[in-house]
Amino acid sequence: MGASITMSRSGTSSLPSPRVTMRDVAEAVGVSPMTVSRAFKDDQAVNAETRARIRQAANKLGYVYDSTATAFRTQKSGFVAVTLPSINNANFAETYRGLAVALEESNMQMLLGATNYRVEKEEELVRQLLTRNPEALVMTGGHHTQATRDLIAARDLPVIEMWDLPGEPLGRAVGFSNAEAMALIVEHLAETGRRKLAFLGASEGADSRGAERRAGAVAAAAKLGLPEVVLIDAGPAPVSMRHGAARIERIGQGIRKFDALVCVSDPVAFGALSACQRLGLNVPEDIAITGFGQFEVAMVSEPRITTVDVGARRIGEEVAAMLDGLFAGEDVADRIDVGARLVLGGTS
Amino acid sequence: MGASITMSRSGTSSLPSPRVTMRDVAEAVGVSPMTVSRAFKDDQAVNAETRARIRQAANKLGYVYDSTATAFRTQKSGFVAVTLPSINNANFAETYRGLAVALEESNMQMLLGATNYRVEKEEELVRQLLTRNPEALVMTGGHHTQATRDLIAARDLPVIEMWDLPGEPLGRAVGFSNAEAMALIVEHLAETGRRKLAFLGASEGADSRGAERRAGAVAAAAKLGLPEVVLIDAGPAPVSMRHGAARIERIGQGIRKFDALVCVSDPVAFGALSACQRLGLNVPEDIAITGFGQFEVAMVSEPRITTVDVGARRIGEEVAAMLDGLFAGEDVADRIDVGARLVLGGTS
DNA sequence: TTGAAAGCGTTACCAC
DNA sequence: GTGGTAACGCTTTCAA
């Protein structure tokens, strides 16, 4: 199956036909632009028959409503800005869906931006998103540069941080404690007799949620009197299946000196699991493997991966419900802890 | 780890401080708004010292540039509208990244919308996206309602369809033939002695790319003189890992009557692979399993999944390059076939 | 190098 | 139930 390319000139550039506006529709129907405007928002004040004629004329003329002008005039963009670490995150997809469904009902559009796990990139992104006059800002995570905090503080804008529960939230927050969730895993491993734990995650630095999970694992092990957790660096964030697999393959049989491999996320755990299988290890007899986040892969793999469910979907829904409440001017929760729940699989 | 909620009143609603505009900055510095405007686009025509003072005043006042006003005044939104079937698609994520990197360089922002594999939803989405005055429209797939086609035709807007190569494209297209790519798989299976093929994919209807893959498999098998391909319905699109696994688990040992299971995508293939392993089948000895798209899971699973690489990342990059060319007024390819390439794994 | 005026398409506000 | 007027913040255009 060969690849191919066909070329042609840039396009049949007919003269750029001037935009059809409400004024044009109004003239065609013989009413004022105001009436057209009202007709388009189903304003009851418009005569039903007039409205029908307006609709018809608009269709005939190919009129398309201009949100940009409305956003400008009303100072309401209809946008909710959302930052996330990476679009390539199956788990965020669940959160996104929860958000999307509810926002659609409030006629809001999501303006997405990826930070690539870097707070500096986040700052730039927030700066850019704010120029679009979003009506709310939803950020994944609770770590930001001071400049980001200042930018946001300078505006009277609802802010929701999700997936974390920051000590000093910028506004509202919907999330859970990554450290506590990870403690559930470590407690389970200790209870089932595992002692020599390794933690597999991204390099220190960029990914703050990953860092909290690592710290949570280390602290929980210490509290339970286990030997110190050995940290295995799978490279810079984002780390996924392939990084988990490659890192374990590089360690080879040396991985046998641990009896549990605690992974920063389910994809990493799946990569590690596959690598262990290739190395001829029996999971969980030779080594236990745990994930984080209850991604789809954890529920499907053979064996299924022990993980924690952090309610990715619910986070999105709660954020959306908060936004709905805020837009409606209602009282709204400041902080929602969605909790976390251990999900036992066959890898531990 | 319990969940909890904290309530509070809606916010410290101080009076909505009026927006800081260029006019305010101009007054503070003692220049005209025009000079401020010029200073903000690094217009060389502005005295360097004046520009510095303007920047400083802007920061002090907390001025934030208003893209909405600019979009309105210039009739250029800075948006590229992108429709995709589902945000929860690891493969699209690659395409997205290719697109995002290049668009960032041209200072364009992506406006994403998900069609959930339904052309009616796509129509609604396009209608909504067009009100934002996007400077280009990128759509995943080549099947649309007539109304969608009309909407687009009415505007002088660059359109790119990707992931398909439609017979009658709306504008430009970057993609590959799903049927031909699937034929690569079937030919490989035939060459390795497989004869009794089953195809596992979504129900007929919504997912046109899936339908083309199914048709491609059926046609290729017929051409090669294989028995008719048995179609196994994994439910409505989108189908993913869990659907593939659940469907095979439901069939149970009956799956042994096939010697190859051709799956509509890698996630579905991975689900099927896990289910077969749970059923005690040896893959590939008892049955071959193939995927589509070279998702990460196919490269990591044990065994790795035989698939076709359709250049997900490259599609995004090519689309972005097209857009750059179009925005720069250059001649640009009409149609790019990125081809497809068989990737052998351990499942066949 | 800087400024003044006009206007992008819509809707808030008031009048009828 | 409908219309006139003004204004949202910016940049194009022309002039100085």
XYZ file of C-alpha atoms (C1' of nucleotides) in Angstrom:
728
model
C 0.000 0.000 0.000
C 1.989 2.960 -1.252
C 1.718 6.520 -0.054
C 0.938 9.283 -2.489
C 0.371 12.991 -2.712
C -1.723 15.014 -5.137
C -1.044 18.688 -5.565
C -3.195 21.551 -6.713
C -3.475 25.276 -6.450
C -4.609 26.793 -3.235
C -8.320 26.841 -3.929
C -10.984 28.265 -6.160
C -10.626 31.679 -4.620
C -13.821 33.332 -5.663
C -14.137 36.812 -4.220
C -14.560 36.541 -0.470
C -18.292 37.023 -0.305
C -19.116 39.492 2.457
C -20.522 37.949 5.577
C -24.286 37.610 5.922
C -25.313 39.424 9.088
C -28.463 39.880 11.097
C -28.874 43.153 9.288
C -29.142 41.333 5.965
C -31.687 38.933 7.344
C -33.607 41.826 8.858
C -33.723 43.675 5.547
C -34.849 40.593 3.704
C -37.726 40.092 6.115
C -38.503 43.758 6.612
C -37.884 43.914 10.348
C -35.156 45.402 12.506
C -31.962 43.574 13.430
C -33.185 43.548 17.030
C -36.129 41.416 16.068
C -33.855 39.015 14.286
C -31.637 38.887 17.332
C -34.616 38.113 19.526
C -35.902 35.501 17.129
C -32.588 33.682 17.309
C -32.688 33.276 21.024
C -36.268 32.049 20.951
C -37.309 35.172 22.710
C -40.988 34.786 23.502
C -41.493 38.452 22.738
C -41.287 37.748 19.012
C -44.395 36.961 17.045
C -44.383 33.295 16.076
C -45.073 34.006 12.446
C -42.392 36.668 12.263
C -39.952 34.273 13.841
C -40.748 31.635 11.253
C -40.163 34.102 8.430
C -36.886 35.124 9.976
C -35.708 31.536 10.286
C -36.620 30.925 6.706
C -34.845 33.994 5.401
C -31.788 33.175 7.469
C -31.589 29.706 5.972
C -32.090 31.033 2.486
C -29.351 33.614 2.871
C -27.023 31.148 4.563
C -26.844 33.237 7.682
C -24.676 31.860 10.475
C -24.903 33.263 13.941
C -21.675 34.913 15.048
C -20.651 33.835 18.526
C -17.606 36.041 18.362
C -19.698 39.183 18.139
C -21.950 37.998 20.924
C -19.018 37.116 23.111
C -17.621 40.552 22.482
C -20.803 42.462 23.106
C -21.930 40.546 26.168
C -18.458 39.935 27.580
C -19.418 36.313 27.951
C -17.440 33.914 25.866
C -19.346 30.710 26.483
C -15.990 29.060 27.069
C -14.768 27.042 29.983
C -10.993 26.770 29.850
C -9.580 23.406 30.903
C -5.933 22.520 31.378
C -4.761 18.959 31.500
C -1.312 17.397 31.656
C -1.614 15.501 28.422
C -4.318 14.727 25.928
C -2.918 11.228 25.713
C -4.328 10.199 29.028
C -7.005 7.562 28.987
C -7.947 8.487 32.499
C -8.514 12.122 31.765
C -10.788 11.026 28.957
C -13.249 9.798 31.573
C -13.087 13.104 33.406
C -13.514 14.930 30.137
C -16.655 13.025 29.316
C -18.189 13.764 32.655
C -17.441 17.427 32.061
C -18.485 17.507 28.433
C -21.930 16.072 28.959
C -22.850 18.615 31.597
C -21.255 21.581 29.845
C -23.164 20.790 26.710
C -26.370 21.211 28.648
C -25.310 24.664 29.799
C -24.272 25.555 26.241
C -20.683 25.989 27.221
C -17.773 25.012 25.083
C -14.575 23.561 26.442
C -11.301 25.168 25.510
C -8.638 22.528 26.107
C -4.953 22.981 26.626
C -2.184 20.539 27.499
C 0.579 21.448 29.929
C 2.784 18.455 29.202
C 3.291 18.117 32.944
C 5.173 21.414 33.187
C 4.073 24.344 35.322
C 5.862 26.810 33.047
C 3.924 25.496 30.104
C 0.805 25.732 32.224
C 1.527 29.394 32.918
C 1.864 30.166 29.234
C -1.293 28.201 28.542
C -3.323 29.971 31.211
C -2.127 33.298 29.887
C -3.300 32.328 26.433
C -6.587 30.869 27.612
C -7.418 33.945 29.672
C -7.242 36.139 26.571
C -10.300 34.221 25.385
C -12.327 35.451 28.331
C -13.333 32.058 29.662
C -16.181 32.083 32.150
C -14.433 29.564 34.336
C -11.059 27.902 34.551
C -10.614 24.232 35.389
C -7.091 23.056 36.033
C -5.781 19.548 36.490
C -3.571 19.523 39.539
C -2.793 21.938 42.304
C 0.771 23.037 41.579
C 1.299 26.279 39.721
C 3.889 28.997 39.268
C 3.441 32.173 41.262
C 2.791 34.036 38.024
C -0.048 31.656 37.239
C -1.532 32.266 40.658
C -1.228 36.033 40.179
C -2.786 35.931 36.737
C -5.773 34.122 38.110
C -6.082 36.168 41.271
C -6.259 39.334 39.171
C -9.496 38.162 37.618
C -12.841 37.550 39.124
C -13.076 34.103 37.618
C -14.318 30.848 39.097
C -11.417 28.432 39.341
C -11.596 24.722 40.015
C -8.586 22.506 40.545
C -9.191 18.825 40.004
C -7.403 15.513 40.640
C -5.627 17.072 43.594
C -6.730 18.582 46.874
C -4.197 21.380 47.290
C -3.408 22.738 50.720
C -3.936 26.249 49.449
C -6.463 25.965 46.663
C -6.848 28.801 44.178
C -10.588 28.472 44.393
C -12.580 25.307 44.488
C -11.227 21.782 44.273
C -12.501 18.346 43.315
C -10.114 15.502 43.881
C -8.557 13.147 46.332
C -5.305 12.724 48.204
C -2.841 10.961 45.948
C -0.734 10.057 48.955
C -3.640 8.525 50.860
C -4.778 6.604 47.814
C -1.305 5.183 47.408
C -1.267 4.255 51.074
C -4.218 1.944 50.382
C -2.028 0.026 47.973
C 0.929 -0.221 50.298
C -1.259 -1.328 53.212
C -2.746 -4.036 51.053
C 0.700 -5.238 50.006
C 1.897 -5.292 53.599
C -1.174 -7.215 54.682
C -0.549 -9.831 52.041
C 3.008 -10.320 53.222
C 4.998 -8.233 50.756
C 7.993 -6.445 52.228
C 10.511 -5.511 49.580
C 8.768 -2.795 47.612
C 9.977 -0.900 44.575
C 8.203 2.172 43.200
C 8.176 2.646 39.448
C 7.362 6.147 38.245
C 8.550 9.219 36.397
C 11.710 11.113 37.295
C 11.449 13.646 40.075
C 10.365 17.008 38.875
C 7.578 17.661 36.501
C 4.706 15.433 37.519
C 3.477 16.586 40.909
C 0.723 14.015 41.231
C 3.243 11.294 40.493
C 5.537 12.760 43.115
C 2.755 12.710 45.692
C 2.054 9.099 44.931
C 5.710 8.230 45.327
C 5.903 10.140 48.600
C 2.701 8.456 49.725
C 4.147 5.024 49.039
C 7.390 5.815 50.834
C 5.583 7.247 53.857
C 3.119 4.387 54.092
C 5.898 1.798 53.932
C 7.814 3.594 56.663
C 4.740 3.760 58.833
C 4.141 0.060 58.417
C 7.730 -0.764 59.297
C 8.632 -2.068 55.853
C 12.152 -1.672 54.472
C 12.760 1.521 52.561
C 11.008 1.623 49.188
C 13.428 1.494 46.271
C 12.682 4.103 43.624
C 12.954 3.090 39.990
C 13.041 5.931 37.525
C 11.115 5.294 34.317
C 12.160 8.582 32.743
C 10.562 12.005 32.440
C 6.776 12.403 32.580
C 4.557 11.419 30.974
C 5.414 7.776 31.509
C 3.200 5.168 29.952
C 3.056 1.495 29.040
C 6.175 1.455 26.946
C 8.276 3.197 29.575
C 7.190 0.799 32.273
C 7.976 -2.161 30.045
C 11.323 -0.842 28.838
C 12.531 -0.024 32.325
C 11.744 -3.481 33.680
C 13.245 -5.176 30.656
C 16.426 -3.214 31.269
C 16.547 -4.406 34.869
C 15.939 -7.964 33.774
C 16.105 -10.770 36.333
C 17.326 -8.264 38.915
C 13.708 -7.348 39.435
C 13.336 -10.620 41.347
C 14.907 -9.083 44.408
C 11.653 -7.235 45.043
C 8.422 -8.889 46.011
C 6.196 -6.006 44.980
C 6.351 -3.435 42.239
C 4.251 -0.362 42.997
C 3.580 1.606 39.819
C 2.586 5.233 39.460
C -0.286 4.404 37.118
C -2.084 1.504 35.495
C -0.450 1.902 32.082
C 2.988 1.791 33.684
C 1.901 -1.243 35.679
C 0.674 -2.931 32.534
C 3.992 -2.305 30.822
C 5.793 -3.734 33.836
C 3.473 -6.738 33.914
C 4.115 -7.540 30.257
C 7.850 -7.176 30.767
C 7.763 -9.498 33.786
C 5.831 -12.048 31.765
C 8.444 -11.853 29.025
C 11.149 -12.342 31.663
C 9.421 -15.528 32.757
C 8.308 -14.266 36.151
C 5.044 -15.448 37.608
C 2.797 -12.613 38.678
C 1.769 -12.489 41.498
C 3.703 -15.497 42.833
C 7.180 -14.125 42.141
C 6.264 -10.482 42.368
C 3.143 -8.423 42.962
C 2.388 -5.524 40.640
C 0.022 -2.666 41.395
C -1.264 0.256 39.367
C -3.168 3.446 40.038
C -6.290 5.007 38.616
C -8.354 2.093 37.400
C -7.708 2.608 33.721
C -9.416 0.278 31.317
C -6.246 -1.733 30.753
C -6.166 -2.728 34.427
C -9.634 -4.207 34.208
C -8.926 -6.150 31.026
C -5.374 -7.453 31.248
C -4.634 -11.061 32.214
C -4.212 -11.107 35.127
C -6.205 -7.994 36.024
C -4.145 -5.362 37.773
C -4.655 -4.427 41.416
C -5.257 -0.692 41.486
C -7.134 2.151 43.166
C -10.268 3.616 41.693
C -10.172 7.378 42.038
C -13.450 8.071 40.310
C -12.090 9.731 37.186
C -15.527 10.030 35.693
C -17.047 11.313 38.878
C -14.436 14.045 39.125
C -15.595 15.397 35.781
C -19.222 15.188 36.790
C -18.644 16.940 40.096
C -16.668 19.695 38.406
C -19.438 20.130 35.875
C -22.051 20.234 38.619
C -20.014 22.905 40.393
C -19.826 24.935 37.219
C -23.556 24.626 36.637
C -24.164 25.811 40.152
C -21.769 28.699 39.800
C -23.290 29.840 36.518
C -26.709 29.630 38.099
C -25.500 31.732 41.021
C -26.182 29.016 43.543
C -24.224 28.027 46.601
C -21.634 25.531 45.624
C -19.258 23.237 47.465
C -15.718 24.512 47.953
C -14.039 21.213 48.068
C -15.111 17.720 47.174
C -13.051 14.733 48.172
C -14.123 11.902 45.901
C -12.061 9.455 47.894
C -10.290 6.390 46.579
C -11.036 2.706 46.724
C -8.783 -0.297 46.483
C -9.623 -2.594 43.568
C -8.116 -6.033 43.861
C -6.890 -7.735 40.737
C -4.877 -10.833 40.044
C -1.467 -9.189 40.232
C -1.219 -9.079 44.018
C -10.283 6.828 52.619
C -13.681 8.497 52.965
C -15.166 11.039 50.634
C -16.222 14.431 51.924
C -17.709 17.709 50.830
C -17.269 21.187 52.234
C -19.813 23.857 51.473
C -19.608 27.617 51.386
C -21.292 30.593 49.863
C -20.851 31.287 46.227
C -17.817 33.511 46.464
C -16.541 36.784 47.831
C -18.483 38.743 45.292
C -16.749 42.055 45.390
C -18.125 44.428 42.787
C -17.197 43.134 39.354
C -14.218 45.373 38.742
C -14.455 46.822 35.251
C -12.107 45.292 32.758
C -8.702 46.838 32.243
C -8.421 47.794 28.585
C -5.761 49.142 26.306
C -7.295 52.527 26.895
C -6.481 52.300 30.597
C -2.929 51.282 29.866
C -2.625 54.099 27.346
C -3.850 56.682 29.838
C -1.483 55.413 32.493
C 1.459 55.759 30.148
C 0.277 58.907 28.426
C 0.068 57.536 24.900
C -2.791 56.603 22.611
C -4.436 53.183 22.607
C -3.007 52.642 19.158
C 0.497 52.801 20.495
C -0.387 50.272 23.132
C -1.878 48.051 20.488
C 1.274 48.301 18.433
C 3.469 47.662 21.424
C 1.622 44.433 22.109
C 2.302 42.960 18.752
C 5.964 43.849 18.891
C 5.431 46.333 16.139
C 8.844 47.694 15.284
C 7.293 51.084 14.740
C 7.076 51.644 18.492
C 9.888 53.305 20.332
C 11.681 50.719 22.434
C 11.523 52.789 25.571
C 7.833 53.558 25.107
C 7.184 49.877 24.602
C 8.964 49.038 27.838
C 6.883 51.569 29.756
C 3.728 50.173 28.217
C 4.612 46.616 29.194
C 5.320 47.739 32.696
C 2.088 49.669 33.072
C 0.147 46.756 31.618
C 1.607 44.393 34.173
C 0.959 46.800 36.997
C -2.656 47.287 35.992
C -3.161 43.581 35.405
C -4.081 44.141 31.805
C -4.938 41.032 29.830
C -5.146 41.170 26.098
C -8.627 40.449 24.796
C -8.601 37.949 21.949
C -12.353 38.168 21.662
C -12.215 41.817 20.670
C -9.425 41.148 18.213
C -11.246 38.208 16.722
C -14.273 40.413 16.327
C -12.500 43.364 14.825
C -10.284 41.432 12.445
C -12.791 38.696 11.669
C -10.085 36.171 12.399
C -10.725 33.929 15.326
C -7.376 32.216 15.629
C -9.301 28.969 15.959
C -8.991 25.767 14.032
C -12.061 23.617 14.622
C -11.391 19.889 14.904
C -13.966 17.133 15.113
C -13.072 13.678 16.303
C -15.161 10.599 17.040
C -14.214 10.354 20.681
C -11.757 11.996 23.001
C -11.136 8.598 24.508
C -9.067 7.421 21.635
C -5.412 6.809 22.272
C -4.757 6.824 18.591
C -6.272 10.192 17.983
C -4.064 11.507 20.745
C -1.080 10.964 18.478
C -2.763 12.827 15.674
C -3.689 15.583 18.077
C -0.112 16.011 19.167
C 1.138 16.277 15.638
C -1.484 18.936 15.037
C -0.997 20.764 18.309
C 2.722 21.286 17.950
C 2.422 22.867 14.538
C -0.647 24.936 15.352
C 1.078 26.375 18.357
C 3.748 27.725 16.093
C 1.159 29.490 13.954
C -0.530 30.828 17.100
C -3.687 28.952 16.388
C -5.846 27.390 19.006
C -7.666 24.120 18.539
C -11.357 23.983 19.198
C -12.183 20.325 19.772
C -15.484 18.567 19.513
C -16.456 14.913 19.801
C -19.033 13.359 17.488
C -19.409 10.096 19.410
C -19.304 8.326 16.060
C -22.598 9.819 14.920
C -22.984 11.986 11.845
C -26.012 13.738 13.333
C -23.969 14.720 16.336
C -21.261 15.822 13.943
C -23.714 18.074 12.157
C -24.756 19.738 15.379
C -21.135 20.095 16.372
C -20.094 21.648 13.079
C -22.969 24.068 13.333
C -21.801 25.093 16.757
C -18.142 25.271 15.823
C -18.855 27.417 12.778
C -20.432 30.098 14.944
C -16.960 30.592 16.398
C -15.618 31.631 13.029
C -12.857 29.059 12.805
C -10.226 29.729 10.185
C -10.181 26.106 9.151
C -12.150 22.955 9.841
C -10.520 19.570 10.320
C -12.818 16.587 10.468
C -12.036 13.013 11.345
C -13.594 10.803 8.727
C -15.259 11.327 5.418
C -18.922 10.586 6.077
C -21.243 13.476 6.784
C -24.893 14.404 6.583
C -26.009 16.450 3.603
C -26.735 19.345 5.954
C -23.151 19.235 7.199
C -21.908 19.344 3.634
C -24.185 22.287 2.876
C -23.131 24.184 5.970
C -19.534 23.875 4.973
C -20.053 24.583 1.300
C -21.769 27.851 2.200
C -18.561 29.156 3.708
C -15.272 29.922 2.164
C -13.409 27.850 4.691
C -10.508 25.461 4.271
C -11.664 21.951 5.128
C -9.502 18.910 5.721
C -10.827 15.415 6.265
C -8.430 13.052 7.946
C -8.134 9.314 8.651
C -10.183 8.592 5.540
C -9.711 9.254 1.876
C -13.280 9.962 0.792
C -14.339 9.457 -2.790
C -15.856 12.917 -2.830
C -13.849 14.969 -0.387
C -15.250 18.219 0.948
C -11.899 19.835 0.473
C -8.539 18.375 1.256
C -7.860 14.987 2.760
C -5.061 13.288 4.670
C -5.524 9.630 5.357
C -5.363 6.138 4.008
C -7.677 3.467 2.726
C -9.049 1.560 5.692
C -10.052 -1.282 3.393
C -6.609 -1.591 1.828
C -4.925 -1.457 5.209
C -7.146 -4.250 6.431
C -6.332 -6.244 3.310
C -2.680 -6.250 4.425
C -3.754 -8.083 7.556
C -5.896 -10.632 5.751
C -3.196 -11.325 3.179
C -0.707 -11.935 5.960
C -3.086 -14.329 7.693
C -3.718 -16.205 4.469
C -0.011 -16.461 3.785
C 0.568 -17.952 7.214
C -2.057 -20.602 6.624
C -5.073 -19.179 8.431
C -8.392 -19.853 6.750
C -11.277 -19.563 9.172
C -11.425 -15.855 9.930
C -13.733 -13.990 12.259
C -13.991 -10.197 12.328
C -14.588 -8.534 15.697
C -15.846 -4.961 15.556
C -18.656 -2.576 16.362
C -22.229 -3.064 15.209
C -23.098 -1.899 11.737
C -24.084 1.715 11.602
C -22.287 4.497 13.330
C -18.591 3.920 12.831
C -17.843 4.310 9.148
C -14.126 3.658 9.438
C -14.869 0.459 11.290
C -17.336 -0.498 8.577
C -14.709 0.056 5.913
C -12.289 -2.138 7.771
C -14.883 -4.869 8.060
C -15.729 -4.592 4.375
C -12.033 -4.607 3.551
C -11.508 -7.801 5.499
C -14.490 -9.494 3.871
C -13.423 -8.457 0.382
C -9.806 -9.469 0.869
C -10.800 -12.881 2.180
C -13.101 -13.422 -0.784
C -10.404 -12.397 -3.189
C -7.969 -14.833 -1.617
C -10.446 -17.691 -1.811
C -10.898 -18.000 1.952
C -14.203 -19.080 3.460
C -16.585 -16.261 4.242
C -15.487 -14.112 7.190
C -17.752 -14.517 10.213
C -18.750 -11.186 11.734
C -18.794 -10.895 15.508
C -20.613 -7.880 16.865
C -18.953 -6.281 19.898
C -21.728 -3.727 20.366
C -22.206 -0.123 19.338
C -19.203 2.139 18.669
C -16.969 3.072 20.283
C -15.719 -0.403 21.099
C -12.631 -0.751 23.199
C -10.679 -3.249 25.285
C -13.501 -4.213 27.585
C -15.928 -4.834 24.746
C -13.487 -7.046 22.917
C -12.810 -9.034 26.065
C -16.445 -9.327 27.101
C -17.541 -10.505 23.680
C -14.947 -13.252 23.486
C -15.628 -14.342 27.046
C -19.274 -14.682 26.115
C -18.407 -16.905 23.167
C -16.112 -18.991 25.326
C -14.542 -22.137 23.898
C -16.632 -21.693 20.766
C -14.008 -19.239 19.591
C -11.794 -22.254 18.854
C -13.620 -22.897 15.631
C -11.782 -19.961 14.096
C -8.094 -19.891 13.431
C -7.808 -16.123 13.213
C -9.579 -13.269 14.932
C -9.333 -10.022 12.974
C -10.115 -7.058 15.225
C -11.223 -3.588 14.238
C -8.594 -1.927 16.419
C -5.708 -2.710 18.736
C -7.628 -2.106 21.958
C -10.316 -4.538 20.842
C -7.599 -7.015 19.874
C -5.983 -6.628 23.268
C -9.281 -7.308 24.994
C -9.762 -10.388 22.830
C -6.214 -11.546 23.525
C -6.697 -11.282 27.287
C -9.992 -13.125 27.067
C -8.411 -15.917 25.019
C -5.629 -16.214 27.569
C -8.228 -16.509 30.319
C -9.983 -19.199 28.297
C -6.755 -21.141 28.170
C -6.139 -20.735 24.451
C -2.628 -20.428 23.144
C -2.103 -17.386 20.978
C -1.011 -17.689 18.212
C -0.944 -21.522 18.149
C -4.665 -22.028 18.672
C -5.787 -18.765 17.151
C -4.168 -15.723 15.588
C -5.280 -12.283 16.716
C -4.719 -9.056 14.815
C -5.359 -5.405 15.607
C -5.378 -2.144 13.733
C -3.705 1.200 14.223
C -0.522 0.431 16.130
C -1.704 1.719 19.465
C 0.744 1.593 22.345
C -0.949 -1.464 23.840
C -0.133 -3.518 20.747
C 3.564 -2.789 21.107
C 3.671 -3.618 24.803
C 1.373 -6.580 25.383
C 2.731 -10.100 25.770
C 2.692 -11.321 23.103
C 2.818 -8.150 21.018
C -0.135 -7.761 18.689
C 0.158 -7.979 14.920
C -1.291 -4.768 13.532
C -1.044 -2.136 10.818
C 0.681 1.153 11.388
C -1.363 3.910 9.802
C 0.847 6.776 10.845
C -1.458 8.396 13.373
C 1.145 10.956 14.305
C 2.041 11.681 10.735
C -1.570 12.344 9.850
C -1.622 15.134 12.413
C 1.653 16.541 11.169
C 0.556 16.499 7.550
C -2.723 18.176 8.397
C -0.844 20.820 10.347
C 1.561 21.365 7.473
C -1.399 21.764 5.131
C -2.928 24.331 7.442
C 0.325 26.250 7.709
C 0.565 26.306 3.944
C -3.018 27.422 3.558
C -2.638 30.207 6.098
C 0.513 31.316 4.344
C -1.342 31.350 1.021
C 0.906 28.740 -0.513
C 0.043 25.911 -2.835
C -0.913 22.918 -0.814
C -1.535 19.271 -1.526
C -5.153 18.251 -2.048
C -4.830 14.735 -0.904
C -2.161 12.874 1.006
C -2.228 9.127 1.286
C -0.043 8.233 4.251
C -0.264 4.569 3.422
C -0.277 1.698 5.878
C 2.322 -0.839 6.889
C 1.962 -4.302 8.356
C 3.613 -4.658 11.772
C 4.174 -8.248 12.804
C 3.739 -9.170 16.439
C 3.600 -12.424 18.336
C -0.131 -12.979 17.946
C -0.040 -14.310 14.389
C 7.037 57.201 15.491
C 2.389 58.389 16.916
C -2.634 59.555 16.835
C -7.823 60.131 15.422
C -11.680 58.147 13.572
C -14.380 54.482 12.116
C -16.279 50.135 12.401
C -16.385 44.836 12.977
C -21.937 42.106 14.537
C -24.361 41.760 18.255
C -27.366 42.939 22.250
C -28.744 46.051 26.582
C -31.566 49.559 27.278
C -35.142 52.438 26.626
C -39.002 54.077 23.926
C -43.176 53.271 21.567
C -44.383 42.967 19.986
C -41.005 45.891 17.772
C -37.424 49.443 16.773
C -33.570 53.034 17.522
C -29.373 53.970 19.624
C -25.248 53.061 21.700
C -21.558 50.385 23.062
C -18.460 46.200 23.914
C -12.182 46.504 22.849
C -9.626 46.291 19.353
C -7.161 47.302 14.761
C -7.405 49.217 9.884
C -6.704 53.235 7.592
C -5.268 57.525 6.890
C -3.006 61.621 8.445
C 0.509 64.089 10.910
